[in-house]
Amino acid sequence: MTGGTAAPGILLGYQLPEALLGGPTAELVTAAERAEAAGVHLLLLGDRPAAPPDAAGPPAAILTASVLAVRTRRIGLVVGAAPAYHEPYNLARMVASLDHISAGRAGWLVVTGPDPAADANHRREGADPEVGRQARAAEFVPLLRDLWDTWEDGGFVHEKETGRFIDPARVHVLDHVGPALQVRGPLNLIRPPQGHPVVLAPAAEPLVAAEADVLTVGSPDGARAARAAAGSRPLLGTVTPFVAPSEEAARDLHARAGAPASDQEHAVLVGDPGAVAQRLVDWVERGAVDGFTVRFPSPDAMAAFTGLVLPHLRGAGRFRGAYRAATLRGNLGLARPANRLVERLALAADRGRS
Amino acid sequence: MSTERELHLGLMFWATGTHAAGWRHPDAVADAAYDIGLIQEVSRTAERAKFDFVFLGDRLATDPALQHSNPAQISRLEPYSTAAAIAAATSHIGVVVTANPTYSDPYSIARLLASLDRVSEGRAAWNLVTGADAAAAFNFGRDAHWDTDKRYDWAEETLQVVRDLWDSGAGPDGTGARRIVHRGRYFSVDGPLDVGRPPQGHVVVLNAGTSDRSRELGARGADIVFAGPQPTLLRRKEYYADIKARAARYGREQQVAVMPGLTPIVAATTEEAVALYDRLNALLVLDPDQEVGELVRAGGIGEGHRLNLGSASKVFGVDLRGCDLAAEVPAETLARAGTSEEGARRLAEITRLTRRTVDGPCRITYADLVHITPAPLSHTVVGNPEEVADMIQEWFEEGAADGFNIYPAYVPGAVTAFTELVVPVLQRRGLYRKEYAGRTLREHLRLPVPPRGTAG
């Protein structure tokens, strides 16, 4: 894997606000188009299978992401999903499908934290999401990569002249038997365009982070351990901006939102566009992080950040503002992975011969 | 449904076409399974023809060995994400996803379907399958495939919990969410559903099958039953009557539509349609094994079989090995082939499809004996637009079907052929709608939005 240094400037992911995700599709699509026109690397769609009392949350992320995939062309689409509530075979298919539908722009943010309300919705005979949550999550990520690799590139032949639809020699049984999970495979769809959709994971979860392409951390202040864990892999800090044309107006926005403070989870940025842009540049210059997951308190905040802060970053030569590649991997400076399963099978065959 | 019966049409989307060699036809897109633009275009074609729904089948395993007998079963996009992309490109047509509760939990199913219903603004449907496919078990951490009773017990509790969850979600104004606190035999689910109550109240439910358990589940809990393969019109009518009688016991006779699968091979003239059928069959890849082989079961969805003269020899009880496929079969050989009940049934089926007979002037060929599929999922009809419409009208009026799932033999050409050639005939005869009456799938089916808490 190639790391953050190869990527041009600051990496930006927009965490779509719930008001947009749960609102009319037309408004969501317009917001996504604006982010895409500004060259934002990816949109992050949260997904939590439990309800706040007496309210309707947004639709499941995979469905919204698929709608956005066919309404946009370049921007990355990352869905959150917790191993605790998914069968690996099903989730591998969903994320791979999103990668096909978006022509190589899909990503998966591994959600690992405890969630008693969601746990209480998913108990069934033989499966309790509370039990072995971390062990399951750790096994889950490499397993999904293996499932994506069960079809080699070129396994889908569909050659009308000869009638060869597939090449069975390039389709592999996995036979995964781990402490928490068992899956035979192969997957019932072909290898995703990116090889593996981009995997994002919290740096604070070492078991999961080891297998991720991109790491996330809360506030960029105090991200030293995360930086060390990420190595050359891109690391995204989390910021919540309150930005307005003047500092005074920004303070007003912040106050009206209840004046949230920076903490381990995120850094709250309050200021005029130039000041907010400078804070972001400083973190990246110091090497604390390679980019940011930007949380927006409202759809308006997203529009303000795009319209006001991004021009400053572009002007400072810190944000490209255009896509250099067709896939999310390409735009993040990540290489398309080789087929690890085939490498392992070849190795095992060699050992068998010697 | 109102008491005035209406014909319904669905499009079964198998990307390879439902003919095993459909993807090789010149008018087929061979990699349609991964061409979302084409999948959207085919859905729009069906929507222009005012179809009730486009239907995404599914299977939770794969078997590369099926590539020549049943390529549709090998690989595809996952249904929910595909359905969302279809919904984004259409405005009226319903979107059916296949989801198997055996390998999921009720909250996940309720949530994904309710989400699809929101994204499509009331056009979602769930094809509830329990999976006769033993191979899927190994992809979901099981050491063995559950038997039918366990699968149906599990599915019935799932359906109940899913409907309770749909009723537990907040309404469009954000109020009305409530916990369900289900503590059942298999599941423990608190709720409420986080994504809100679906716009249709309850997502439309489809079910297929011929077993007693599946018929009962369909009659009690489904809005649409699509019939399993039945060899004769008489058997179709018996199946239809049985579903309606069972539904009547639950007061649901008017609420369950029976929609069998139908593969139309249609062209402007009968001769062209037969030529098309022959052309598709000529593209089949025959199994090189010429020995008399056992019929092989193709993984639970339909029957695949070894296509070669060895297998045909076994079915017809006549040694056909080494014969020239293109040649006509001598009358005396055909006479022997038709002595068994199964042989006679298949010969009659070949004549129905090809118009070639046992005694000329245009006689059945060896290829015809090889190509006849033993138990297809859908009924195949070969003919001109009027002939295909006649068959549809007969089944509808005789009480064998309330509508049909149209299985295109190849994609997209066979979809266009049906919508352009047959649908106008059905409309001219007053059998099929010219405009949608509403925007939701329930409105197309004339099913009311159920009030909260009336599930089951």
PDB file of N, CA and C in Angstrom, chain B residues 105-140:
ATOM      1  N   ASP B 105     -31.453 -11.785   9.936  1.00  0.00           N
ATOM      2  CA  ASP B 105     -32.291 -11.624  11.114  1.00  0.00           C
ATOM      3  C   ASP B 105     -33.407 -10.645  10.766  1.00  0.00           C
ATOM      4  N   PRO B 106     -34.526 -10.706  11.497  1.00  0.00           N
ATOM      5  CA  PRO B 106     -35.693  -9.915  11.082  1.00  0.00           C
ATOM      6  C   PRO B 106     -35.448  -8.416  11.083  1.00  0.00           C
ATOM      7  N   TYR B 107     -34.637  -7.940  12.018  1.00  0.00           N
ATOM      8  CA  TYR B 107     -34.422  -6.489  12.057  1.00  0.00           C
ATOM      9  C   TYR B 107     -33.713  -6.014  10.794  1.00  0.00           C
ATOM     10  N   SER B 108     -32.684  -6.748  10.381  1.00  0.00           N
ATOM     11  CA  SER B 108     -31.950  -6.361   9.170  1.00  0.00           C
ATOM     12  C   SER B 108     -32.859  -6.372   7.951  1.00  0.00           C
ATOM     13  N   ILE B 109     -33.701  -7.405   7.844  1.00  0.00           N
ATOM     14  CA  ILE B 109     -34.595  -7.509   6.691  1.00  0.00           C
ATOM     15  C   ILE B 109     -35.617  -6.377   6.714  1.00  0.00           C
ATOM     16  N   ALA B 110     -36.246  -6.167   7.864  1.00  0.00           N
ATOM     17  CA  ALA B 110     -37.253  -5.111   7.974  1.00  0.00           C
ATOM     18  C   ALA B 110     -36.645  -3.753   7.635  1.00  0.00           C
ATOM     19  N   ARG B 111     -35.424  -3.543   8.112  1.00  0.00           N
ATOM     20  CA  ARG B 111     -34.768  -2.250   7.939  1.00  0.00           C
ATOM     21  C   ARG B 111     -34.386  -2.001   6.477  1.00  0.00           C
ATOM     22  N   LEU B 112     -33.808  -3.011   5.836  1.00  0.00           N
ATOM     23  CA  LEU B 112     -33.394  -2.835   4.443  1.00  0.00           C
ATOM     24  C   LEU B 112     -34.603  -2.660   3.532  1.00  0.00           C
ATOM     25  N   LEU B 113     -35.650  -3.428   3.783  1.00  0.00           N
ATOM     26  CA  LEU B 113     -36.844  -3.310   2.939  1.00  0.00           C
ATOM     27  C   LEU B 113     -37.558  -1.979   3.163  1.00  0.00           C
ATOM     28  N   ALA B 114     -37.672  -1.573   4.422  1.00  0.00           N
ATOM     29  CA  ALA B 114     -38.302  -0.277   4.697  1.00  0.00           C
ATOM     30  C   ALA B 114     -37.473   0.852   4.077  1.00  0.00           C
ATOM     31  N   SER B 115     -36.148   0.686   4.104  1.00  0.00           N
ATOM     32  CA  SER B 115     -35.281   1.689   3.479  1.00  0.00           C
ATOM     33  C   SER B 115     -35.511   1.744   1.972  1.00  0.00           C
ATOM     34  N   LEU B 116     -35.615   0.565   1.363  1.00  0.00           N
ATOM     35  CA  LEU B 116     -35.878   0.531  -0.079  1.00  0.00           C
ATOM     36  C   LEU B 116     -37.232   1.165  -0.385  1.00  0.00           C
ATOM     37  N   ASP B 117     -38.198   0.924   0.485  1.00  0.00           N
ATOM     38  CA  ASP B 117     -39.523   1.512   0.268  1.00  0.00           C
ATOM     39  C   ASP B 117     -39.447   3.045   0.334  1.00  0.00           C
ATOM     40  N   ARG B 118     -38.607   3.536   1.222  1.00  0.00           N
ATOM     41  CA  ARG B 118     -38.448   4.997   1.298  1.00  0.00           C
ATOM     42  C   ARG B 118     -37.715   5.544   0.083  1.00  0.00           C
ATOM     43  N   VAL B 119     -36.610   4.899  -0.259  1.00  0.00           N
ATOM     44  CA  VAL B 119     -35.811   5.373  -1.391  1.00  0.00           C
ATOM     45  C   VAL B 119     -36.631   5.344  -2.689  1.00  0.00           C
ATOM     46  N   SER B 120     -37.516   4.354  -2.811  1.00  0.00           N
ATOM     47  CA  SER B 120     -38.338   4.217  -4.023  1.00  0.00           C
ATOM     48  C   SER B 120     -39.690   4.913  -3.873  1.00  0.00           C
ATOM     49  N   GLU B 121     -39.943   5.518  -2.746  1.00  0.00           N
ATOM     50  CA  GLU B 121     -41.217   6.190  -2.465  1.00  0.00           C
ATOM     51  C   GLU B 121     -42.408   5.252  -2.648  1.00  0.00           C
ATOM     52  N   GLY B 122     -42.299   4.084  -1.991  1.00  0.00           N
ATOM     53  CA  GLY B 122     -43.457   3.190  -1.944  1.00  0.00           C
ATOM     54  C   GLY B 122     -43.533   2.164  -3.058  1.00  0.00           C
ATOM     55  N   ARG B 123     -42.372   1.702  -3.538  1.00  0.00           N
ATOM     56  CA  ARG B 123     -42.415   0.745  -4.654  1.00  0.00           C
ATOM     57  C   ARG B 123     -41.696  -0.561  -4.341  1.00  0.00           C
ATOM     58  N   ALA B 124     -41.421  -0.818  -3.059  1.00  0.00           N
ATOM     59  CA  ALA B 124     -40.608  -1.987  -2.706  1.00  0.00           C
ATOM     60  C   ALA B 124     -41.462  -3.232  -2.496  1.00  0.00           C
ATOM     61  N   ALA B 125     -40.869  -4.375  -2.800  1.00  0.00           N
ATOM     62  CA  ALA B 125     -41.483  -5.663  -2.484  1.00  0.00           C
ATOM     63  C   ALA B 125     -40.390  -6.649  -2.103  1.00  0.00           C
ATOM     64  N   TRP B 126     -40.809  -7.637  -1.309  1.00  0.00           N
ATOM     65  CA  TRP B 126     -39.891  -8.649  -0.779  1.00  0.00           C
ATOM     66  C   TRP B 126     -40.321 -10.013  -1.285  1.00  0.00           C
ATOM     67  N   ASN B 127     -39.440 -10.653  -2.041  1.00  0.00           N
ATOM     68  CA  ASN B 127     -39.641 -12.042  -2.397  1.00  0.00           C
ATOM     69  C   ASN B 127     -39.032 -12.896  -1.293  1.00  0.00           C
ATOM     70  N   LEU B 128     -39.904 -13.471  -0.485  1.00  0.00           N
ATOM     71  CA  LEU B 128     -39.462 -14.261   0.665  1.00  0.00           C
ATOM     72  C   LEU B 128     -39.158 -15.676   0.207  1.00  0.00           C
ATOM     73  N   VAL B 129     -37.885 -16.043   0.267  1.00  0.00           N
ATOM     74  CA  VAL B 129     -37.493 -17.419  -0.056  1.00  0.00           C
ATOM     75  C   VAL B 129     -36.836 -18.021   1.172  1.00  0.00           C
ATOM     76  N   THR B 130     -36.933 -19.320   1.305  1.00  0.00           N
ATOM     77  CA  THR B 130     -36.281 -19.950   2.458  1.00  0.00           C
ATOM     78  C   THR B 130     -35.048 -20.730   2.033  1.00  0.00           C
ATOM     79  N   GLY B 131     -34.829 -20.833   0.718  1.00  0.00           N
ATOM     80  CA  GLY B 131     -33.574 -21.407   0.259  1.00  0.00           C
ATOM     81  C   GLY B 131     -33.539 -22.908   0.321  1.00  0.00           C
ATOM     82  N   ALA B 132     -33.840 -23.525  -0.800  1.00  0.00           N
ATOM     83  CA  ALA B 132     -33.694 -24.970  -0.886  1.00  0.00           C
ATOM     84  C   ALA B 132     -32.241 -25.326  -1.190  1.00  0.00           C
ATOM     85  N   ASP B 133     -31.402 -24.280  -1.237  1.00  0.00           N
ATOM     86  CA  ASP B 133     -30.042 -24.432  -1.719  1.00  0.00           C
ATOM     87  C   ASP B 133     -29.092 -24.799  -0.576  1.00  0.00           C
ATOM     88  N   ALA B 134     -28.701 -26.048  -0.523  1.00  0.00           N
ATOM     89  CA  ALA B 134     -27.878 -26.518   0.590  1.00  0.00           C
ATOM     90  C   ALA B 134     -26.525 -25.820   0.652  1.00  0.00           C
ATOM     91  N   ALA B 135     -25.996 -25.423  -0.503  1.00  0.00           N
ATOM     92  CA  ALA B 135     -24.647 -24.836  -0.536  1.00  0.00           C
ATOM     93  C   ALA B 135     -24.584 -23.525   0.242  1.00  0.00           C
ATOM     94  N   ALA B 136     -25.701 -22.800   0.314  1.00  0.00           N
ATOM     95  CA  ALA B 136     -25.686 -21.508   0.995  1.00  0.00           C
ATOM     96  C   ALA B 136     -25.333 -21.666   2.469  1.00  0.00           C
ATOM     97  N   ALA B 137     -25.757 -22.758   3.081  1.00  0.00           N
ATOM     98  CA  ALA B 137     -25.521 -22.949   4.519  1.00  0.00           C
ATOM     99  C   ALA B 137     -24.043 -22.790   4.860  1.00  0.00           C
ATOM    100  N   PHE B 138     -23.180 -23.278   3.978  1.00  0.00           N
ATOM    101  CA  PHE B 138     -21.738 -23.256   4.263  1.00  0.00           C
ATOM    102  C   PHE B 138     -21.146 -21.847   4.135  1.00  0.00           C
ATOM    103  N   ASN B 139     -21.880 -20.947   3.504  1.00  0.00           N
ATOM    104  CA  ASN B 139     -21.413 -19.558   3.427  1.00  0.00           C
ATOM    105  C   ASN B 139     -21.850 -18.739   4.634  1.00  0.00           C
ATOM    106  N   PHE B 140     -22.618 -19.373   5.515  1.00  0.00           N
ATOM    107  CA  PHE B 140     -23.157 -18.653   6.665  1.00  0.00           C
ATOM    108  C   PHE B 140     -22.897 -19.405   7.969  1.00  0.00           C
TER     109      PHE B 140
END
